[in-house]
């Protein structure tokens, strides 16, 4: 089940909200939490019931390990239990996400012919595994406490952040569910939540899914010209922006409807003046987790410039591999790391470059690297890069195919060119100029204008759900 689907919007969401707040009339808040756990497990199992047992087993094992770490904290056993927990989680994600990747590379390097397993990737496994792994480390450090199993289950499964983040901390979430004042329906929070959810739904269903058509068609072509190459890359750059921004808005909005404040995971990343800043604005909680559990344990920036640069590269290597089991993802991560290293070496000398040039250069780097992220292989990425560098080929006939109107609706080629260039220019203006969702939520009041805007966004998005598709980050 995805947020941008009729079954979620018209059935699951209203039923769960109604059930949750009806249970607030009971004296004990435990029933509300148990209800949310059951609803969240149903939400997860609806996608593929076979993997419901997997997430339950993962929760059970990690809870037992965390309990043992807490009980034995202060002696050597706690480290052994932590090591066992790390091995379990790495093995779990390694099998389901990287098994075929390892087999392919073994076959390639050693000339073998081992059969691929073709394992269906469990929804959100990278997120709930990383979240639980971070919890084990936090318990080991004494930063978190293991409480009741039901609270731990809710921490892992709360459906607004279960399958694509944000990667939250136990201490960020569970105290809110225990806060007596948050148990009851709050009209202001509900209105703010619906407002943000509607904006996110519009970003996904209307904008991102339209751009997905352009990007998919462009990446599926060969011999791209200059204009088609740039349209293809920019289409995906904008698609993933509005797709992930839309998901983040919907997750935060859903949480707010339940009076729960989920951290924003997205803060106008394309306005960044450097790659390092980009990663402080894009997938914020993943960056926090990688910094806390990978970069800092490696030594961070405490052991000299050379070691700092190596630590940055290793952290971005993990980031690339976390995103996907393919060498294109690994190279994507490593190149981000390489630019971060250059920035670290250059230091404050980069401040001499005008701000607008720094923003433009960062955006162009990010746009170019998204090609690797989206491509199904290096050959497909090279096709797009060739098009982006084909200065002598300004052919616009390929835009008919990219726009996807061939066969049932045809416009003059120049009209397609104006349409797609105009659309992407308008969207770029929104990306760089319009206030982001965090600011919009802070400034939100339940005025007639805002409620009408939310209704318009919601209605238009609902009409576009006939082309329902999963969020890009659901695949990770």
mmCIF file of C-alpha atoms in Angstrom, residues 65-383:
data_model
loop_
_atom_site.group_PDB
_atom_site.id
_atom_site.type_symbol
_atom_site.label_atom_id
_atom_site.label_comp_id
_atom_site.label_asym_id
_atom_site.label_seq_id
_atom_site.Cartn_x
_atom_site.Cartn_y
_atom_site.Cartn_z
ATOM 1 C CA UNK A 65 19.403 -8.299 21.557
ATOM 2 C CA UNK A 66 18.790 -4.724 22.754
ATOM 3 C CA UNK A 67 17.435 -6.053 26.064
ATOM 4 C CA UNK A 68 20.544 -8.175 26.554
ATOM 5 C CA UNK A 69 22.823 -5.243 25.694
ATOM 6 C CA UNK A 70 21.065 -3.139 28.311
ATOM 7 C CA UNK A 71 21.208 -5.863 30.962
ATOM 8 C CA UNK A 72 24.916 -6.510 30.409
ATOM 9 C CA UNK A 73 25.997 -2.903 29.872
ATOM 10 C CA UNK A 74 29.260 -2.259 31.648
ATOM 11 C CA UNK A 75 30.841 -5.627 30.921
ATOM 12 C CA UNK A 76 32.219 -7.433 27.882
ATOM 13 C CA UNK A 77 28.974 -9.272 27.172
ATOM 14 C CA UNK A 78 27.310 -6.073 25.984
ATOM 15 C CA UNK A 79 29.868 -5.734 23.183
ATOM 16 C CA UNK A 80 29.303 -9.353 22.149
ATOM 17 C CA UNK A 81 25.548 -8.838 22.042
ATOM 18 C CA UNK A 82 26.010 -5.650 20.008
ATOM 19 C CA UNK A 83 28.267 -7.507 17.572
ATOM 20 C CA UNK A 84 25.658 -10.260 17.249
ATOM 21 C CA UNK A 85 22.982 -7.662 16.539
ATOM 22 C CA UNK A 86 25.113 -5.961 13.901
ATOM 23 C CA UNK A 87 25.861 -9.299 12.217
ATOM 24 C CA UNK A 88 22.170 -10.240 12.225
ATOM 25 C CA UNK A 89 21.035 -6.971 10.644
ATOM 26 C CA UNK A 90 23.836 -6.843 8.082
ATOM 27 C CA UNK A 91 23.168 -10.479 7.152
ATOM 28 C CA UNK A 92 19.439 -9.789 6.818
ATOM 29 C CA UNK A 93 19.837 -6.844 4.480
ATOM 30 C CA UNK A 94 22.783 -8.518 2.767
ATOM 31 C CA UNK A 95 20.721 -11.541 1.811
ATOM 32 C CA UNK A 96 17.591 -9.760 0.640
ATOM 33 C CA UNK A 97 19.187 -6.711 -0.980
ATOM 34 C CA UNK A 98 22.701 -7.702 -2.077
ATOM 35 C CA UNK A 99 22.607 -11.458 -2.706
ATOM 36 C CA UNK A 100 22.235 -11.217 -6.496
ATOM 37 C CA UNK A 101 24.736 -8.343 -6.616
ATOM 38 C CA UNK A 102 27.375 -10.514 -4.947
ATOM 39 C CA UNK A 103 26.565 -13.510 -7.159
ATOM 40 C CA UNK A 104 26.818 -11.392 -10.332
ATOM 41 C CA UNK A 105 30.237 -10.088 -9.316
ATOM 42 C CA UNK A 106 31.514 -13.529 -8.291
ATOM 43 C CA UNK A 107 30.409 -14.875 -11.676
ATOM 44 C CA UNK A 108 32.116 -11.961 -13.439
ATOM 45 C CA UNK A 109 35.417 -12.109 -11.540
ATOM 46 C CA UNK A 110 35.829 -15.880 -11.335
ATOM 47 C CA UNK A 111 34.089 -16.871 -14.560
ATOM 48 C CA UNK A 112 31.459 -18.918 -12.742
ATOM 49 C CA UNK A 113 27.794 -19.385 -13.598
ATOM 50 C CA UNK A 114 25.982 -19.404 -10.264
ATOM 51 C CA UNK A 115 22.240 -18.882 -10.690
ATOM 52 C CA UNK A 116 20.772 -15.607 -9.456
ATOM 53 C CA UNK A 117 18.188 -15.864 -6.681
ATOM 54 C CA UNK A 118 15.929 -13.036 -7.958
ATOM 55 C CA UNK A 119 14.818 -12.222 -4.425
ATOM 56 C CA UNK A 120 11.994 -9.686 -4.160
ATOM 57 C CA UNK A 121 13.271 -6.791 -2.065
ATOM 58 C CA UNK A 122 11.144 -6.419 1.095
ATOM 59 C CA UNK A 123 9.549 -2.994 1.282
ATOM 60 C CA UNK A 124 11.557 -0.537 3.361
ATOM 61 C CA UNK A 125 14.114 -3.097 4.571
ATOM 62 C CA UNK A 126 16.972 -0.581 4.387
ATOM 63 C CA UNK A 127 15.018 1.841 6.564
ATOM 64 C CA UNK A 128 13.702 -0.404 9.320
ATOM 65 C CA UNK A 129 16.988 -2.336 9.483
ATOM 66 C CA UNK A 130 19.121 0.807 9.757
ATOM 67 C CA UNK A 131 16.713 2.286 12.307
ATOM 68 C CA UNK A 132 16.939 -0.807 14.512
ATOM 69 C CA UNK A 133 20.698 -1.036 14.080
ATOM 70 C CA UNK A 134 21.041 2.553 15.241
ATOM 71 C CA UNK A 135 18.851 1.718 18.252
ATOM 72 C CA UNK A 136 21.174 -1.138 19.262
ATOM 73 C CA UNK A 137 24.186 1.182 19.124
ATOM 74 C CA UNK A 138 22.340 3.862 21.108
ATOM 75 C CA UNK A 139 21.403 1.330 23.805
ATOM 76 C CA UNK A 140 25.016 0.161 23.942
ATOM 77 C CA UNK A 141 26.175 3.769 24.437
ATOM 78 C CA UNK A 142 23.524 4.357 27.093
ATOM 79 C CA UNK A 143 21.738 6.971 24.977
ATOM 80 C CA UNK A 144 18.478 5.006 24.723
ATOM 81 C CA UNK A 145 16.626 2.643 27.069
ATOM 82 C CA UNK A 146 14.818 -0.564 26.158
ATOM 83 C CA UNK A 147 11.239 -0.343 27.368
ATOM 84 C CA UNK A 148 8.163 -2.434 26.650
ATOM 85 C CA UNK A 149 7.963 -4.535 23.497
ATOM 86 C CA UNK A 150 4.813 -2.771 22.312
ATOM 87 C CA UNK A 151 6.582 0.599 22.409
ATOM 88 C CA UNK A 152 9.525 -0.798 20.482
ATOM 89 C CA UNK A 153 7.138 -2.285 17.894
ATOM 90 C CA UNK A 154 5.470 1.087 17.440
ATOM 91 C CA UNK A 155 8.858 2.793 17.104
ATOM 92 C CA UNK A 156 9.767 0.486 14.205
ATOM 93 C CA UNK A 157 6.404 0.073 12.480
ATOM 94 C CA UNK A 158 4.625 3.457 12.734
ATOM 95 C CA UNK A 159 3.364 3.494 9.159
ATOM 96 C CA UNK A 160 3.981 7.155 8.143
ATOM 97 C CA UNK A 161 7.758 6.572 8.408
ATOM 98 C CA UNK A 162 8.011 2.790 8.066
ATOM 99 C CA UNK A 163 8.949 2.212 4.439
ATOM 100 C CA UNK A 164 10.886 5.303 3.316
ATOM 101 C CA UNK A 165 11.869 7.181 6.434
ATOM 102 C CA UNK A 166 12.684 9.420 8.021
ATOM 103 C CA UNK A 167 15.058 7.261 10.071
ATOM 104 C CA UNK A 168 13.936 8.324 13.537
ATOM 105 C CA UNK A 169 15.264 7.843 17.057
ATOM 106 C CA UNK A 170 13.312 6.049 19.765
ATOM 107 C CA UNK A 171 13.603 9.119 21.985
ATOM 108 C CA UNK A 172 12.106 11.285 19.226
ATOM 109 C CA UNK A 173 8.962 9.223 18.831
ATOM 110 C CA UNK A 174 7.812 7.143 21.802
ATOM 111 C CA UNK A 175 7.657 9.961 24.400
ATOM 112 C CA UNK A 176 5.193 11.693 22.079
ATOM 113 C CA UNK A 177 2.905 8.645 22.052
ATOM 114 C CA UNK A 178 3.060 8.572 25.852
ATOM 115 C CA UNK A 179 2.225 12.266 26.154
ATOM 116 C CA UNK A 180 -1.327 12.366 27.487
ATOM 117 C CA UNK A 181 -2.090 15.675 25.754
ATOM 118 C CA UNK A 182 -1.386 14.146 22.320
ATOM 119 C CA UNK A 183 -3.928 11.330 22.680
ATOM 120 C CA UNK A 184 -6.920 13.416 21.711
ATOM 121 C CA UNK A 185 -8.086 14.859 18.426
ATOM 122 C CA UNK A 186 -6.606 18.296 17.801
ATOM 123 C CA UNK A 187 -8.333 20.277 15.052
ATOM 124 C CA UNK A 188 -5.361 22.573 14.411
ATOM 125 C CA UNK A 189 -2.890 19.701 14.092
ATOM 126 C CA UNK A 190 -5.316 17.780 11.916
ATOM 127 C CA UNK A 191 -5.828 20.760 9.597
ATOM 128 C CA UNK A 192 -2.069 21.336 9.352
ATOM 129 C CA UNK A 193 -1.537 17.633 8.662
ATOM 130 C CA UNK A 194 -4.160 17.511 5.918
ATOM 131 C CA UNK A 195 -2.707 20.684 4.399
ATOM 132 C CA UNK A 196 0.810 19.250 4.219
ATOM 133 C CA UNK A 197 -0.397 15.812 3.131
ATOM 134 C CA UNK A 198 -2.363 17.384 0.259
ATOM 135 C CA UNK A 199 0.659 19.362 -0.924
ATOM 136 C CA UNK A 200 2.778 16.215 -0.813
ATOM 137 C CA UNK A 201 0.160 14.211 -2.677
ATOM 138 C CA UNK A 202 0.036 16.889 -5.381
ATOM 139 C CA UNK A 203 3.839 16.884 -5.703
ATOM 140 C CA UNK A 204 3.829 13.118 -6.155
ATOM 141 C CA UNK A 205 0.732 12.417 -8.238
ATOM 142 C CA UNK A 206 0.713 15.499 -10.471
ATOM 143 C CA UNK A 207 4.325 16.671 -10.753
ATOM 144 C CA UNK A 208 6.659 13.734 -10.025
ATOM 145 C CA UNK A 209 4.636 11.149 -11.943
ATOM 146 C CA UNK A 210 4.411 13.460 -14.979
ATOM 147 C CA UNK A 211 8.166 13.972 -14.924
ATOM 148 C CA UNK A 212 8.634 10.207 -14.523
ATOM 149 C CA UNK A 213 7.114 9.763 -17.979
ATOM 150 C CA UNK A 214 9.681 12.132 -19.502
ATOM 151 C CA UNK A 215 12.604 10.587 -17.604
ATOM 152 C CA UNK A 216 11.624 6.983 -18.347
ATOM 153 C CA UNK A 217 11.181 7.711 -22.043
ATOM 154 C CA UNK A 218 14.459 9.630 -22.235
ATOM 155 C CA UNK A 219 16.505 6.989 -20.425
ATOM 156 C CA UNK A 220 15.019 4.359 -22.716
ATOM 157 C CA UNK A 221 16.306 6.088 -25.863
ATOM 158 C CA UNK A 222 19.653 5.972 -27.655
ATOM 159 C CA UNK A 223 21.575 8.618 -29.622
ATOM 160 C CA UNK A 224 20.088 11.475 -27.625
ATOM 161 C CA UNK A 225 20.679 14.975 -28.912
ATOM 162 C CA UNK A 226 21.801 17.885 -26.743
ATOM 163 C CA UNK A 227 18.305 19.164 -25.902
ATOM 164 C CA UNK A 228 16.888 15.664 -25.357
ATOM 165 C CA UNK A 229 19.857 14.730 -23.158
ATOM 166 C CA UNK A 230 19.389 17.716 -20.884
ATOM 167 C CA UNK A 231 15.608 17.322 -20.803
ATOM 168 C CA UNK A 232 16.109 13.694 -19.753
ATOM 169 C CA UNK A 233 18.552 14.480 -16.943
ATOM 170 C CA UNK A 234 16.589 17.474 -15.660
ATOM 171 C CA UNK A 235 13.353 15.479 -15.778
ATOM 172 C CA UNK A 236 14.769 12.903 -13.398
ATOM 173 C CA UNK A 237 16.438 15.537 -11.222
ATOM 174 C CA UNK A 238 13.064 17.226 -10.782
ATOM 175 C CA UNK A 239 11.174 13.926 -10.554
ATOM 176 C CA UNK A 240 13.199 12.620 -7.616
ATOM 177 C CA UNK A 241 13.023 16.040 -5.956
ATOM 178 C CA UNK A 242 9.230 16.239 -6.040
ATOM 179 C CA UNK A 243 8.827 12.508 -5.407
ATOM 180 C CA UNK A 244 10.926 12.530 -2.240
ATOM 181 C CA UNK A 245 9.717 15.963 -1.167
ATOM 182 C CA UNK A 246 6.145 14.773 -1.692
ATOM 183 C CA UNK A 247 6.707 11.639 0.363
ATOM 184 C CA UNK A 248 8.369 13.637 3.149
ATOM 185 C CA UNK A 249 5.456 16.089 3.237
ATOM 186 C CA UNK A 250 2.933 13.263 3.370
ATOM 187 C CA UNK A 251 4.827 11.461 6.144
ATOM 188 C CA UNK A 252 5.103 14.609 8.278
ATOM 189 C CA UNK A 253 1.479 15.491 7.506
ATOM 190 C CA UNK A 254 0.240 12.039 8.517
ATOM 191 C CA UNK A 255 2.196 12.229 11.737
ATOM 192 C CA UNK A 256 0.740 15.647 12.504
ATOM 193 C CA UNK A 257 -2.801 14.274 12.049
ATOM 194 C CA UNK A 258 -1.994 11.878 14.915
ATOM 195 C CA UNK A 259 -0.445 14.795 16.899
ATOM 196 C CA UNK A 260 3.000 13.286 16.329
ATOM 197 C CA UNK A 261 5.866 15.473 15.099
ATOM 198 C CA UNK A 262 7.941 13.496 12.608
ATOM 199 C CA UNK A 263 11.212 15.266 11.713
ATOM 200 C CA UNK A 264 11.464 16.872 8.299
ATOM 201 C CA UNK A 265 13.723 14.883 6.004
ATOM 202 C CA UNK A 266 13.995 17.405 3.204
ATOM 203 C CA UNK A 267 14.973 21.080 3.274
ATOM 204 C CA UNK A 268 15.311 22.678 -0.189
ATOM 205 C CA UNK A 269 18.455 20.670 -1.082
ATOM 206 C CA UNK A 270 18.878 22.168 -4.559
ATOM 207 C CA UNK A 271 19.545 25.560 -2.977
ATOM 208 C CA UNK A 272 22.744 24.193 -1.443
ATOM 209 C CA UNK A 273 26.042 26.004 -1.996
ATOM 210 C CA UNK A 274 28.111 22.806 -1.767
ATOM 211 C CA UNK A 275 27.780 19.028 -1.921
ATOM 212 C CA UNK A 276 28.347 18.865 1.831
ATOM 213 C CA UNK A 277 25.433 21.245 2.370
ATOM 214 C CA UNK A 278 23.332 19.236 -0.082
ATOM 215 C CA UNK A 279 23.684 16.209 2.203
ATOM 216 C CA UNK A 280 22.610 18.301 5.191
ATOM 217 C CA UNK A 281 19.405 19.127 3.320
ATOM 218 C CA UNK A 282 18.685 15.907 1.356
ATOM 219 C CA UNK A 283 17.518 12.847 3.308
ATOM 220 C CA UNK A 284 18.510 14.628 6.499
ATOM 221 C CA UNK A 285 17.984 11.696 8.870
ATOM 222 C CA UNK A 286 20.017 9.316 6.684
ATOM 223 C CA UNK A 287 22.856 11.836 6.717
ATOM 224 C CA UNK A 288 22.541 12.067 10.503
ATOM 225 C CA UNK A 289 22.645 8.280 10.851
ATOM 226 C CA UNK A 290 25.640 7.905 8.519
ATOM 227 C CA UNK A 291 27.485 10.642 10.387
ATOM 228 C CA UNK A 292 26.708 9.120 13.799
ATOM 229 C CA UNK A 293 27.237 5.450 13.033
ATOM 230 C CA UNK A 294 29.793 5.467 10.189
ATOM 231 C CA UNK A 295 31.705 8.749 9.842
ATOM 232 C CA UNK A 296 32.333 9.528 13.514
ATOM 233 C CA UNK A 297 33.278 5.948 14.532
ATOM 234 C CA UNK A 298 35.842 5.998 11.695
ATOM 235 C CA UNK A 299 37.388 9.044 13.327
ATOM 236 C CA UNK A 300 35.400 11.816 11.694
ATOM 237 C CA UNK A 301 37.503 14.936 11.255
ATOM 238 C CA UNK A 302 39.534 14.419 14.431
ATOM 239 C CA UNK A 303 42.604 12.702 12.929
ATOM 240 C CA UNK A 304 43.958 15.092 10.346
ATOM 241 C CA UNK A 305 43.014 16.073 6.813
ATOM 242 C CA UNK A 306 44.081 12.868 5.047
ATOM 243 C CA UNK A 307 42.171 10.640 7.463
ATOM 244 C CA UNK A 308 39.155 12.959 7.267
ATOM 245 C CA UNK A 309 39.094 12.646 3.469
ATOM 246 C CA UNK A 310 39.336 8.847 3.670
ATOM 247 C CA UNK A 311 36.507 8.779 6.220
ATOM 248 C CA UNK A 312 34.353 10.932 3.942
ATOM 249 C CA UNK A 313 34.936 8.602 0.985
ATOM 250 C CA UNK A 314 34.131 5.516 3.069
ATOM 251 C CA UNK A 315 30.948 7.123 4.405
ATOM 252 C CA UNK A 316 29.749 8.033 0.926
ATOM 253 C CA UNK A 317 30.651 4.537 -0.270
ATOM 254 C CA UNK A 318 28.288 3.163 2.392
ATOM 255 C CA UNK A 319 25.657 5.708 1.329
ATOM 256 C CA UNK A 320 25.876 4.598 -2.301
ATOM 257 C CA UNK A 321 25.689 0.918 -1.392
ATOM 258 C CA UNK A 322 22.807 1.583 1.022
ATOM 259 C CA UNK A 323 20.812 3.120 -1.816
ATOM 260 C CA UNK A 324 21.155 0.207 -4.204
ATOM 261 C CA UNK A 325 22.893 -3.048 -5.068
ATOM 262 C CA UNK A 326 24.612 -1.884 -8.253
ATOM 263 C CA UNK A 327 27.950 -0.346 -9.181
ATOM 264 C CA UNK A 328 26.143 2.713 -10.533
ATOM 265 C CA UNK A 329 24.944 3.486 -6.980
ATOM 266 C CA UNK A 330 28.414 2.860 -5.568
ATOM 267 C CA UNK A 331 30.013 5.218 -8.105
ATOM 268 C CA UNK A 332 27.273 7.785 -7.471
ATOM 269 C CA UNK A 333 28.062 7.712 -3.757
ATOM 270 C CA UNK A 334 31.829 7.787 -4.275
ATOM 271 C CA UNK A 335 31.624 10.777 -6.627
ATOM 272 C CA UNK A 336 29.577 12.670 -4.052
ATOM 273 C CA UNK A 337 32.296 11.750 -1.584
ATOM 274 C CA UNK A 338 35.015 12.941 -3.967
ATOM 275 C CA UNK A 339 33.371 16.356 -4.320
ATOM 276 C CA UNK A 340 32.953 16.540 -0.531
ATOM 277 C CA UNK A 341 36.684 15.804 -0.206
ATOM 278 C CA UNK A 342 37.542 18.584 -2.683
ATOM 279 C CA UNK A 343 35.391 20.979 -0.660
ATOM 280 C CA UNK A 344 37.087 19.921 2.567
ATOM 281 C CA UNK A 345 40.547 20.488 1.066
ATOM 282 C CA UNK A 346 39.566 23.836 -0.462
ATOM 283 C CA UNK A 347 38.008 24.981 2.799
ATOM 284 C CA UNK A 348 37.115 28.655 3.109
ATOM 285 C CA UNK A 349 38.725 29.477 -0.229
ATOM 286 C CA UNK A 350 35.420 28.472 -1.830
ATOM 287 C CA UNK A 351 33.745 31.384 -0.041
ATOM 288 C CA UNK A 352 35.447 33.729 -2.503
ATOM 289 C CA UNK A 353 33.212 32.331 -5.262
ATOM 290 C CA UNK A 354 29.916 34.250 -5.567
ATOM 291 C CA UNK A 355 26.978 32.522 -3.877
ATOM 292 C CA UNK A 356 24.888 32.159 -7.047
ATOM 293 C CA UNK A 357 27.777 30.476 -8.856
ATOM 294 C CA UNK A 358 28.258 28.046 -5.945
ATOM 295 C CA UNK A 359 24.555 27.157 -5.985
ATOM 296 C CA UNK A 360 24.549 26.741 -9.771
ATOM 297 C CA UNK A 361 27.701 24.590 -9.750
ATOM 298 C CA UNK A 362 26.357 22.375 -6.957
ATOM 299 C CA UNK A 363 23.069 21.891 -8.779
ATOM 300 C CA UNK A 364 24.838 20.974 -12.014
ATOM 301 C CA UNK A 365 26.981 18.394 -10.195
ATOM 302 C CA UNK A 366 23.946 16.893 -8.468
ATOM 303 C CA UNK A 367 22.013 16.828 -11.753
ATOM 304 C CA UNK A 368 24.866 15.062 -13.552
ATOM 305 C CA UNK A 369 25.256 12.473 -10.797
ATOM 306 C CA UNK A 370 21.515 11.700 -10.697
ATOM 307 C CA UNK A 371 22.012 10.192 -14.168
ATOM 308 C CA UNK A 372 24.119 7.428 -12.587
ATOM 309 C CA UNK A 373 21.548 7.005 -9.833
ATOM 310 C CA UNK A 374 18.677 6.553 -12.306
ATOM 311 C CA UNK A 375 20.429 4.534 -15.020
ATOM 312 C CA UNK A 376 19.891 0.777 -15.140
ATOM 313 C CA UNK A 377 23.568 0.341 -16.020
ATOM 314 C CA UNK A 378 26.661 2.233 -17.090
ATOM 315 C CA UNK A 379 25.778 1.934 -20.786
ATOM 316 C CA UNK A 380 22.469 3.718 -20.234
ATOM 317 C CA UNK A 381 24.165 6.443 -18.203
ATOM 318 C CA UNK A 382 26.760 6.938 -20.941
ATOM 319 C CA UNK A 383 23.976 7.388 -23.524
#
